XYZ file of C-alpha atoms in Angstrom:
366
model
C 24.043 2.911 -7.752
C 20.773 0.682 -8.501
C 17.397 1.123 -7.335
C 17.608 -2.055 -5.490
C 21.028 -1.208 -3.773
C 19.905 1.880 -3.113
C 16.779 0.795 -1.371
C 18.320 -1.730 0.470
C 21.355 0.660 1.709
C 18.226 3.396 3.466
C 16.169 0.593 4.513
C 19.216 -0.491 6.482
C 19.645 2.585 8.027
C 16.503 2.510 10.028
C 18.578 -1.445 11.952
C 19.403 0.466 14.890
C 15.734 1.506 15.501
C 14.709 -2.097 15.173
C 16.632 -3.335 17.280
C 15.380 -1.422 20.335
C 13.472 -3.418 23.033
C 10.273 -2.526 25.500
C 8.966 -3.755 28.332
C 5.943 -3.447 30.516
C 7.550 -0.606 32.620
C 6.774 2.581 30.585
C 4.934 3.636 27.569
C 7.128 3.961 24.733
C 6.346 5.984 21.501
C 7.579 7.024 18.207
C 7.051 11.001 17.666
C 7.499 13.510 14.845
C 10.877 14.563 15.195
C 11.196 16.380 11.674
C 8.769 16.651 8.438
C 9.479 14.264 6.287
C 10.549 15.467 2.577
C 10.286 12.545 0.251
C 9.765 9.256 1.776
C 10.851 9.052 5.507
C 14.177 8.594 7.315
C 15.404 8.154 9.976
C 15.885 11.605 11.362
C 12.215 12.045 11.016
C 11.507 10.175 14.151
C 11.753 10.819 17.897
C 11.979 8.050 20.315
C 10.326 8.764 23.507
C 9.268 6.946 27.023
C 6.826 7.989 29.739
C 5.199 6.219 32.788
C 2.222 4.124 31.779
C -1.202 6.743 32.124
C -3.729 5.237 34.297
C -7.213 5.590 33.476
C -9.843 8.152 35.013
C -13.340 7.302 35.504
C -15.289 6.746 32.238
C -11.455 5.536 30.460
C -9.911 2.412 29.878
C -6.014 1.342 29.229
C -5.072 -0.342 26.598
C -1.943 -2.686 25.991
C -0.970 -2.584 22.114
C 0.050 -5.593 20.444
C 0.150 -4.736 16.765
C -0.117 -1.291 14.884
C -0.806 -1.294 10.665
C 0.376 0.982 8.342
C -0.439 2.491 5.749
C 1.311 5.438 2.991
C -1.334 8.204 5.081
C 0.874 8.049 7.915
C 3.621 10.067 6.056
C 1.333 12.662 5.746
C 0.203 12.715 9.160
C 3.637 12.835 9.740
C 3.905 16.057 6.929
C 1.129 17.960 8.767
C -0.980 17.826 5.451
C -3.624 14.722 6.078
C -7.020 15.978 7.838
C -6.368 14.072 11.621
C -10.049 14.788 12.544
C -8.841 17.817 15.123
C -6.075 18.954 14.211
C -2.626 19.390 11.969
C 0.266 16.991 13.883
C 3.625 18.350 14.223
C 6.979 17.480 15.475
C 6.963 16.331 19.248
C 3.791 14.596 18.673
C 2.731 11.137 18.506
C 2.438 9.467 15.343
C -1.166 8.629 14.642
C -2.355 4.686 13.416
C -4.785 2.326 13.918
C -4.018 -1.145 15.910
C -4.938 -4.147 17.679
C -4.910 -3.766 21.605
C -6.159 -5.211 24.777
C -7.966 -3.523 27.810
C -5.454 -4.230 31.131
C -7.507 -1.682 33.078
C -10.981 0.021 32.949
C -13.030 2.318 34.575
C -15.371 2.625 31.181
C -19.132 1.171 31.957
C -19.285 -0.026 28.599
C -15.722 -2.126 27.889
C -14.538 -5.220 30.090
C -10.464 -5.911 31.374
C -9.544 -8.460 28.711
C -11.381 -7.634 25.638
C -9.400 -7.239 22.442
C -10.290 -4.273 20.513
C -9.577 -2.413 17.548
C -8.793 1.045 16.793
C -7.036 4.320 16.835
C -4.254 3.845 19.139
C -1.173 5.612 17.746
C 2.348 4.593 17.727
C 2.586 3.514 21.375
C 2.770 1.228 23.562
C -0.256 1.775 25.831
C -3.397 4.069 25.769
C -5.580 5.970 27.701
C -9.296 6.537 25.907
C -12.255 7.576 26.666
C -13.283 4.873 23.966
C -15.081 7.989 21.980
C -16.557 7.511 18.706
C -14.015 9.903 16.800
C -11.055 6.854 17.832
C -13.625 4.305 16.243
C -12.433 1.180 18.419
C -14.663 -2.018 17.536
C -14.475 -5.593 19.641
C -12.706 -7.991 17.525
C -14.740 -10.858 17.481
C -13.548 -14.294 19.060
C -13.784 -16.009 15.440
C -10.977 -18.372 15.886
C -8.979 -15.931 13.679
C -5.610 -14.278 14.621
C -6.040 -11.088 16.265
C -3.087 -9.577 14.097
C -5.693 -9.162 11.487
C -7.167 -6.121 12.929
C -4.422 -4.383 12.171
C -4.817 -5.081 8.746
C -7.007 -7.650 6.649
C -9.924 -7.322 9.182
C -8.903 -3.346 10.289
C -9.548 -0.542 8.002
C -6.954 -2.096 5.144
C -10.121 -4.591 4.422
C -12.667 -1.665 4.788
C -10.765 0.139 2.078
C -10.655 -2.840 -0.166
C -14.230 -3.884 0.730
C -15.631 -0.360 -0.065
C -13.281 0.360 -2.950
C -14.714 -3.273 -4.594
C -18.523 -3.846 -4.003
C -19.849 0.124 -2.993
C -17.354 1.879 -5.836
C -16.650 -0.675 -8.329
C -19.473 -2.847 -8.493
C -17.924 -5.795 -10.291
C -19.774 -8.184 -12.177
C -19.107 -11.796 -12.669
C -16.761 -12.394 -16.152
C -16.051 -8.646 -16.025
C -11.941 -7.258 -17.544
C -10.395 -5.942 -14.396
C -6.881 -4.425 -13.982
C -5.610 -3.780 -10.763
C -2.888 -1.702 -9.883
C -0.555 -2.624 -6.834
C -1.956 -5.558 -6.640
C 1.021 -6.694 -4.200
C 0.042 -4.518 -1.975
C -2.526 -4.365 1.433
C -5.542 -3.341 -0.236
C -4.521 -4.509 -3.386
C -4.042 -8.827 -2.585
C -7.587 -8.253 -0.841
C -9.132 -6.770 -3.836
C -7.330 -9.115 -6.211
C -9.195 -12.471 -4.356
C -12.313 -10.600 -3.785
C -12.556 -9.745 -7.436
C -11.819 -13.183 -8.690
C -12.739 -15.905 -6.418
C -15.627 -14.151 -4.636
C -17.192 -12.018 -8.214
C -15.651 -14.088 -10.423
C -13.706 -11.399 -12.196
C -10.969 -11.969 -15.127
C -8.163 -9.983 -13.106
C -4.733 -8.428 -14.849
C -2.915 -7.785 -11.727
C 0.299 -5.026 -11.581
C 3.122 -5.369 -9.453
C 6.911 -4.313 -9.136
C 9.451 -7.628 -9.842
C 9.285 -10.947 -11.126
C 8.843 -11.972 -7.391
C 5.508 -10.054 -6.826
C 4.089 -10.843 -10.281
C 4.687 -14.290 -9.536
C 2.811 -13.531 -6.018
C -0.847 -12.177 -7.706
C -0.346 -14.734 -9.747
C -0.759 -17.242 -6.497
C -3.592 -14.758 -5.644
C -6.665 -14.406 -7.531
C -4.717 -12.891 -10.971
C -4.944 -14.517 -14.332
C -2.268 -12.964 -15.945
C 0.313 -10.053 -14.376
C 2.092 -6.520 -15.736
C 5.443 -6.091 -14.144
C 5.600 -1.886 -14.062
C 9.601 -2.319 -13.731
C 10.066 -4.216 -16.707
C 7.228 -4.238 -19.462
C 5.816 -1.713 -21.571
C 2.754 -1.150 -19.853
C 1.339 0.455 -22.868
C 2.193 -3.126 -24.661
C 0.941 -5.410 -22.047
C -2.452 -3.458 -21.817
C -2.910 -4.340 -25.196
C -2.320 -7.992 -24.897
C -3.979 -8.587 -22.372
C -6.543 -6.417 -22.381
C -7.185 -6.650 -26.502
C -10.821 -6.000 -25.767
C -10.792 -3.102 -23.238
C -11.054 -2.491 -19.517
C -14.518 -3.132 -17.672
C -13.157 -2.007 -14.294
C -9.746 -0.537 -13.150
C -9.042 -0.173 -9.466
C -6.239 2.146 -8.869
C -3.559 2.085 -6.071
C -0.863 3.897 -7.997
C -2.013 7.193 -10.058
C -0.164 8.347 -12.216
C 0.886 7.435 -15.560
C -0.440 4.025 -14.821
C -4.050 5.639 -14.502
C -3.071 7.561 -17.517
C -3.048 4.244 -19.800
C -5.815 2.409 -18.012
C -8.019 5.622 -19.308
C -6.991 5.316 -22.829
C -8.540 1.358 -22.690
C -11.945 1.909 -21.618
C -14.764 -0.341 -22.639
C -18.419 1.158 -22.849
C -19.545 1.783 -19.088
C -16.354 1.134 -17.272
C -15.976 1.878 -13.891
C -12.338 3.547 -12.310
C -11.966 3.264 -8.521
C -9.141 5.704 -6.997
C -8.140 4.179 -4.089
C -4.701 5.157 -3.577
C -1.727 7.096 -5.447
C 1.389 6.028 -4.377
C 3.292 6.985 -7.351
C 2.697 10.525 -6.654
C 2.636 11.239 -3.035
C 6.573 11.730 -3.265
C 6.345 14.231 -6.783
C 7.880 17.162 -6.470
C 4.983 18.773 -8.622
C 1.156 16.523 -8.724
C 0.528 14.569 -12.063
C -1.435 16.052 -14.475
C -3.907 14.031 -15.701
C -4.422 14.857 -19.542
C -7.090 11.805 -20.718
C -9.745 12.310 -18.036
C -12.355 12.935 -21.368
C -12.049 9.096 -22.333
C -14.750 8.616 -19.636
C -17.073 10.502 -21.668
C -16.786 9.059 -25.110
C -17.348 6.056 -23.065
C -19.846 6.878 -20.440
C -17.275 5.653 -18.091
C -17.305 6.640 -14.665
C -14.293 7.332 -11.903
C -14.895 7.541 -8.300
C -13.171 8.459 -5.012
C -13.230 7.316 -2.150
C -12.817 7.950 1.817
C -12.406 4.743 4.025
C -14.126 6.862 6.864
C -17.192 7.694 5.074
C -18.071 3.829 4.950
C -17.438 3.063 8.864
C -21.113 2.582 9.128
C -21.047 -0.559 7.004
C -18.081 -2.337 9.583
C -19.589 -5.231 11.339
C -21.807 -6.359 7.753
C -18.038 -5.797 6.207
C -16.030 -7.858 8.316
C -18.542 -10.334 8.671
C -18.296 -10.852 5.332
C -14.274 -10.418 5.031
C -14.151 -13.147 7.571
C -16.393 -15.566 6.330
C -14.482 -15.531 3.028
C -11.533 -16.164 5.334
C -13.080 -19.206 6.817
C -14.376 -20.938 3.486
C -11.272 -19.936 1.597
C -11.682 -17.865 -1.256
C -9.385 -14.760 1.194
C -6.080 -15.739 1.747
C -4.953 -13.287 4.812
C -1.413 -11.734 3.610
C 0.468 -9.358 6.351
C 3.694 -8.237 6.281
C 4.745 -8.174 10.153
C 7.836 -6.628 11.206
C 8.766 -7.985 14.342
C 9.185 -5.320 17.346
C 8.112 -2.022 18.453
C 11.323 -0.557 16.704
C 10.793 -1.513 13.611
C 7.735 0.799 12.924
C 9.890 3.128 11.093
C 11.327 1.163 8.347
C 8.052 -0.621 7.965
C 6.399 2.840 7.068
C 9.793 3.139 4.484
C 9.070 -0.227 3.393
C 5.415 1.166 1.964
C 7.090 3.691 -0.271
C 10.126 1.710 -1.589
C 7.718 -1.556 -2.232
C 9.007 -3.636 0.005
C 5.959 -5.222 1.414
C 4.172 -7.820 0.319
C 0.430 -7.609 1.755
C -0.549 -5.622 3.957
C 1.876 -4.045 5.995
C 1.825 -4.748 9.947
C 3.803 -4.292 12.734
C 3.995 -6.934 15.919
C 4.468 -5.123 19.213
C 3.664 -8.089 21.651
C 2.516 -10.662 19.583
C -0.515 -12.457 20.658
C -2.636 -12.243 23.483
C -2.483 -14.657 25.919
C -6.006 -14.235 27.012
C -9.046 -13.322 25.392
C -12.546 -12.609 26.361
């Protein structure tokens, strides 16, 4: 059977999930039912429905209306990414960040009606203590769509922020490839780099059909990983070298991005999607090229720059406003459909980042 075929037939077994309905009656939630091995499926997940918590004094409950995603969530979902307390296992809630609203409060410090941002798992409704470990911020009433928080303007535009300007530090007329440049972080970083630096961006994506999509946003020329020799393409394009890679992918892709240093390059490792379903990690054999170059490559934790948020999406939505950042989410439509959109990360079957819409819009917003 094809890839494609193949795709399409486990993507399609997650349709009964989507097609199951809420209402304002209960708190439904999507639990660990088993540890996913490889990318998910269905049988990894657990629906469940309780009564709606109310809030003690010094809480507030929130109504969700979208949830992101992101590749992490698998491993939340494995037991083997750091949750800030501890491990999750099957039974419990799936952890995820997402745009709410506060329907009831007893908190001093949060108002009935604001719209707010943060840590609200894959639920329905939420009871918090609005703590500093769930890192909830006010989103601001800019005049933008509130489904950004859960991505663009949420910690998918953090990531691509501090992955760009603190990691990267791109200079105007700099050689940049990008890696999944289809992707969340990835169609950020690929406007950023060009229309806000003024970077030369070679953008990689899987498909005629994404390629053709970088192209539309912020890259010059693209690599299509399913198709080309990447080897080949990094040569003709990049004739000259590689000022600054930002990688998404790992891999074998990193691999040949190493080998085409220029003096003083900088490598961001932002993500590594190629290998979080490896039996075995990649083994990196190249990693000296950044010494005969004085190259650098740096990690990076989205949480460790939460102190730079407001400056950040100030300036994410100010480029928004003028222009030069075209906003691309993915939404899924419906509370059932978080599932598949978490599959959707690992097969590439988003385009942008990758969003869920539990109740659409708020009606009201202070």
């Amino acid at each position: 059977m094809a890839v494609g075929a193949s795709r399409t037939r486990a993507l399609d077994a997650f349709a009964p999930f989507a097609e199951r309905q809420i209402d304002d009656n209960a708190n439904y939630q999507w639990r660990i039912a088993n540890r996913p091995d490889g990318n998910v499926v269905p049988s990894d997940f657990a629906w469940h429905a309780e009564d709606i918590p109310e809030p003690a004094e010094g809480e507030a409950l929130l109504r969700t209306h979208y949830l992101g995603l992101a590749p992490v969530m698998r491993f939340y979902m494995q037991g083997t990414a750091n949750t800030g307390d501890r491990k999750l296992g099957p039974g419990d809630v799936i952890h995820g960040r997402g745009v709410a609203q506060v329907v009831k409060s007893r908190h001093p410090e949060w108002r009935e009606g604001e719209i707010v941002q943060g840590q609200m798992g894959w639920q329905t409704y939420k009871v918090s203590k609005m703590s500093p470990q769930e890192k909830f911020f006010r989103m601001p009433k800019n005049g933008l769509p509130a489904a950004l928080g859960a991505g663009v303007l949420g910690m998918t535009g953090l990531s691509a922020h501090a992955g760009l300007f603190a990691c990267g530090d791109p200079k105007e007329g700099e050689r940049m490839v990008l890696s999944g440049a289809a992707g969340g972080v990835g169609s950020m970083v690929s406007q950023m780099a060009a229309n806000v630096v003024g970077c030369d961006v070679v953008g990689m994506a899987g498909g005629p059909e994404k390629c053709t999509f970088v192209a539309e946003h912020g890259c010059s020329a693209t690599i299509d990983y399913k198709a080309d020799d990447m080897g080949a393409k990094l040569d003709e394009l990049r004739p000259d070298g590689i000022d600054l890679y930002f990688d998404n992918v790992g891999g074998e892709t990193l691999e040949a991005c190493l080998d085409r240093l220029r003096m003083n390059a900088r490598i961001v490792l932002c993500g590594s999607i190629s290998e979080y379903t490896r039996d075995e990690p990649f083994k990196l054999s190249n990693y000296t090229r950044l010494r005969a170059t004085d190259s650098v490559m740096r990690g990076f934790f989205v949480y460790n720059h939460i102190d730079r948020w407001e400056a950040v999406m100030d300036d994410l939505a100010g480029w928004i406003s003028d222009g030069r950042l075209k906003p691309i989410q993915d939404i899924e439509d419906g509370f059932g459909a978080m599932p598949r959109a978490l599959a959707n990360l690992y097969y590439g079957a988003n385009v942008g980042v990758q969003c869920c819409s539990v109740r659409g819009e708020p009606k009201e917003w202070l």
